[in-house]
Amino acid sequence: MSYEDENLLAILGPTNTGKTYAAFEKLLSYSSGIFGFPLRLLARENYDKAVTRIGLNNVALITGEEKILPKEAKYFFCTVESMPNNISVECVIIDEIQLAADYERGHIFTDRILNLRGIYKTIFLGSLNIEKIIKKIYPNIIIEKKNRFSQLTFLKKQNFSKLEPRSAIIAFNINKVYEIAENIRTHKGGTAVVLGSLSPRTRNAQVEVYENKNVDYLVATDAIGMGLNLNINHVSFSALEKFDGRYNRNLAPNELGQIAGRAGRYKQNGTFSYTKEAGNLDPLIIQQIETHNFDNIQKIYWRNSKLDFNSVDTLLSSLKKYPIHNYFIHKKNALDEINLRNLIIDSEIKKNLSSKNNLKLLWDICQIPDFEKLFNDNYLLLLKEVYLILVQNNYNIPEEWINKKVSRLNNFGGGIPELTIKISQIRTWTYISNNHEWFKNSNYWKEKTLQIENELSDLLHDSLTKKFIDYSSKFFIGREKFQNIKDILVKNKNEIFLDNYKYGIIKGFDLILVKKIYSQSLFSISNIKKTVRKVINDKIDNFLNAPLNSISFGDVAKSKITEDTLIYWGDEPVGKLGKSKNIYRPNVDALNSEYLSSENKLLISAKLQKWLEGEINETLHPLNKNLDEDINSEIRAIAFNCFENFGNYPTEKFKDTLKTLSQESKSQLSKLGIRIGAKFFFIPNLLKKKPLELCAILWKTFHQIENNNFVPLPLNGRVSFISKIKMPDNYWQSIGYINIKNFIFRIDVFEKIFFLARQKLKKGPFLESSDLMNPIGCNSDQLKDIMFYCGYEYIILSDDKKLFFIANKKKEYKKNIKNKPNIKINKKNNNDKIKRDPDSPFAVLEKLL
């Protein structure tokens, strides 16, 4: 190495200083260059950026698992491990050089720092704590320090529920990441997930979900600490220690700073904190993170890169070689070296190590990454198998063998764990196909393995998205989207559709959820409720200002007897009736809803009560009429009983009173709207459709009988109808109808028929006729039952005509109607069969015949 290199430049500073951006511009100012990144993801990101700037043919991508090498390429974007050392370029850049102090990868970064050079310029990018070491190595290096564009500030401990949008939560094992992600989905609507074990394609897709603001949260491992440029406002640590492959240890201040530094982009300030379960952080460390003032790195890892493959012993000896400077730590037990030491003692492999080529081959195989993180014999068995296959097949992998290995991964079933394992396995074959000419048709296998990896990655991304993101949360992330939800409701007539899934419908002042809905997070449910509450509050204001005639009972005929009677505003239920002590003054309550405040519920109930009182007073007049003082006691008693029984009352109860009732008293009853029939007092005004429906509602609300049928009512105000629904007699009387054998007919029409019958009887027994049946809409049998109810008996003539007459003795209808015999008279022989009683109805009938 030379200590006098004057073409060396180190750009040092914390995160968010624009180091990478400045270096990228410098690279393109030269005619050729190599840029080494700590992650494949970053190499790909900057490769894509360069392609956009200078064209596809001028840019190459070299990573362990992907190679794009146009013949005309001038600029090479690589992972640090994959940086080529056999290409001469004008500028070389190495990013995150402080990773030279990393136990696992440090020796690789150190090797690139020491041995890779650009013809005109070599640039190192890193944090400030590497300055001391880099000056020891290169005393004449130019140091360019950059300050952070924004401030980084510590916040007190926070629970996940308190995290603001655009936050990243950091965890250090996959189970904890998934646990937190599930928690965030439930309470915040969803999160993107970034893990080191994800394929770059999956990570990119998850990052895009976050960057596109489909979610406001990101749950990640420390993988985000290495240069992922995300619009994060806050970083929260769920733990302050991690397992580094050897043991659990506390995170160093500079590691915490590297991750926390992802909060705040460009000139937007950022914050960081940790959760209560993470423990405690020393205030001095917090100060270090805020000021980006970390202890200097004292030593970095080094391993001899000039290996001797003449024999196993010389190879091991060259790996043991120690550095000559005390600021280097000799790297021992690197994974590739451990693999080598384990495999060289294997009897099957050992016999093949006599040649330099075979030994070099084994070393190359030992560097195949353990993507599955097995750390066990299976990984070594795989390396051994690959080695023996190559040695036995003239350094080529047979098509049948690789096809068998790859085809079993060309299966896209399974959940997140299965897909993750398959991706790690296919990445091994992607790495092998891209790093060595071990295939006769290497391009085919590069494309094949990458295709499978991409398809598995896309499926894993979809699975992560479905598991950790509530699809409906996107409607509530971002103020503009949140405000537009009202438009969604209005356009769909108060139905909520999110991504074509029907969530529910606003009815009255409540949200009715559909029975089968796509899984919703508490976040979406909470935001839907917030929006619905705003919509309902506006709706309540409209209701309170609406005219009273916009309120109704709806279709009373569709109301079930046993259920509450609902009150509708338009076609939406907003209230219900409840039983009180007075049948004409039921209680009124607004329907319960979590979206109604106590104050609004009282206001709604008050308006409904006002409407009901007006409806009863107007519709049931004169039931609410106060009797004048000059009305005599007899009329007062009749009126009181009529008013208490929905305007209908049997005249039999006042039989003696009616005999002596004066014309003046009758006039008083008439003025009250009460008519005197042969069987009933009745009020004609209450026998219309609207009053009788209201009477039915009041009756069922007060009596509350157990009957799951719909309220039996005449259709369109018909004077009679058939109903098999069993109801008490006082129900039929309350709506002004009489029920005889399920034939229900209106009282006033009955009185008309009864009057006609009496007029006919003045001339003697009379035959059934259409003028008796048509007004009430009955048939012959129904008329027979009605006449018997009126006290008439009948006989059936030979032509099946019924002849009605007054019975000798009055009989109760209910006791005899079922057992009344049909007496059929034969005109020719009746003289022998009927006794000659001159006063009997049969004697009268004989005279007629």
CSV table of C-alpha atoms in Angstrom, one decimal, residues 160 163 167-195 198 206 215-221 238 277 416 463-470 473 521-523:
chain,number,residue,atom,x,y,z
A,160,PHE,CA,-46.7,1.7,19.6
A,163,LEU,CA,-46.4,6.6,17.4
A,167,SER,CA,-42.5,6.1,11.8
A,168,ALA,CA,-40.1,3.1,11.6
A,169,ILE,CA,-40.1,0.5,14.4
A,170,ILE,CA,-36.9,-1.5,14.8
A,171,ALA,CA,-36.7,-5.1,16.0
A,172,PHE,CA,-33.9,-7.6,15.9
A,173,ASN,CA,-35.4,-10.9,15.1
A,174,ILE,CA,-38.0,-12.1,12.6
A,175,ASN,CA,-40.6,-13.2,15.2
A,176,LYS,CA,-40.6,-9.9,16.9
A,177,VAL,CA,-40.8,-8.0,13.6
A,178,TYR,CA,-44.0,-10.0,12.7
A,179,GLU,CA,-45.4,-9.6,16.2
A,180,ILE,CA,-45.0,-5.8,16.0
A,181,ALA,CA,-46.3,-5.7,12.4
A,182,GLU,CA,-49.5,-7.5,13.5
A,183,ASN,CA,-49.9,-5.0,16.3
A,184,ILE,CA,-49.4,-2.0,14.0
A,185,ARG,CA,-51.9,-3.5,11.5
A,186,THR,CA,-54.5,-3.8,14.2
A,187,HIS,CA,-54.1,-0.4,15.6
A,188,LYS,CA,-52.7,1.7,12.8
A,189,GLY,CA,-54.1,0.0,9.7
A,190,GLY,CA,-50.9,-1.6,8.3
A,191,THR,CA,-47.2,-1.6,7.9
A,192,ALA,CA,-44.5,-2.4,5.5
A,193,VAL,CA,-41.9,-5.0,6.6
A,194,VAL,CA,-38.2,-4.8,5.8
A,195,LEU,CA,-36.0,-7.8,6.9
A,198,LEU,CA,-36.1,-10.9,2.4
A,206,GLN,CA,-42.3,-3.4,0.7
A,215,VAL,CA,-49.1,2.7,4.9
A,216,ASP,CA,-47.7,5.1,7.4
A,217,TYR,CA,-45.5,2.7,9.3
A,218,LEU,CA,-42.4,0.5,8.7
A,219,VAL,CA,-41.3,-2.4,10.9
A,220,ALA,CA,-37.7,-3.4,10.1
A,221,THR,CA,-34.5,-4.9,11.4
A,238,SER,CA,-38.3,-2.1,20.4
A,277,GLU,CA,-40.0,-3.0,26.9
A,416,ILE,CA,-44.8,-16.5,4.6
A,463,SER,CA,-48.5,-12.4,1.5
A,464,LEU,CA,-46.8,-9.8,3.7
A,465,THR,CA,-49.1,-7.1,2.3
A,466,LYS,CA,-52.2,-9.2,2.9
A,467,LYS,CA,-51.1,-10.2,6.4
A,468,PHE,CA,-49.8,-6.9,7.7
A,469,ILE,CA,-51.9,-4.3,5.8
A,470,ASP,CA,-55.6,-3.9,6.1
A,473,SER,CA,-56.6,1.5,5.6
A,521,SER,CA,-58.1,-3.6,11.5
A,522,LEU,CA,-59.0,-1.6,14.5
A,523,PHE,CA,-57.4,1.3,12.7
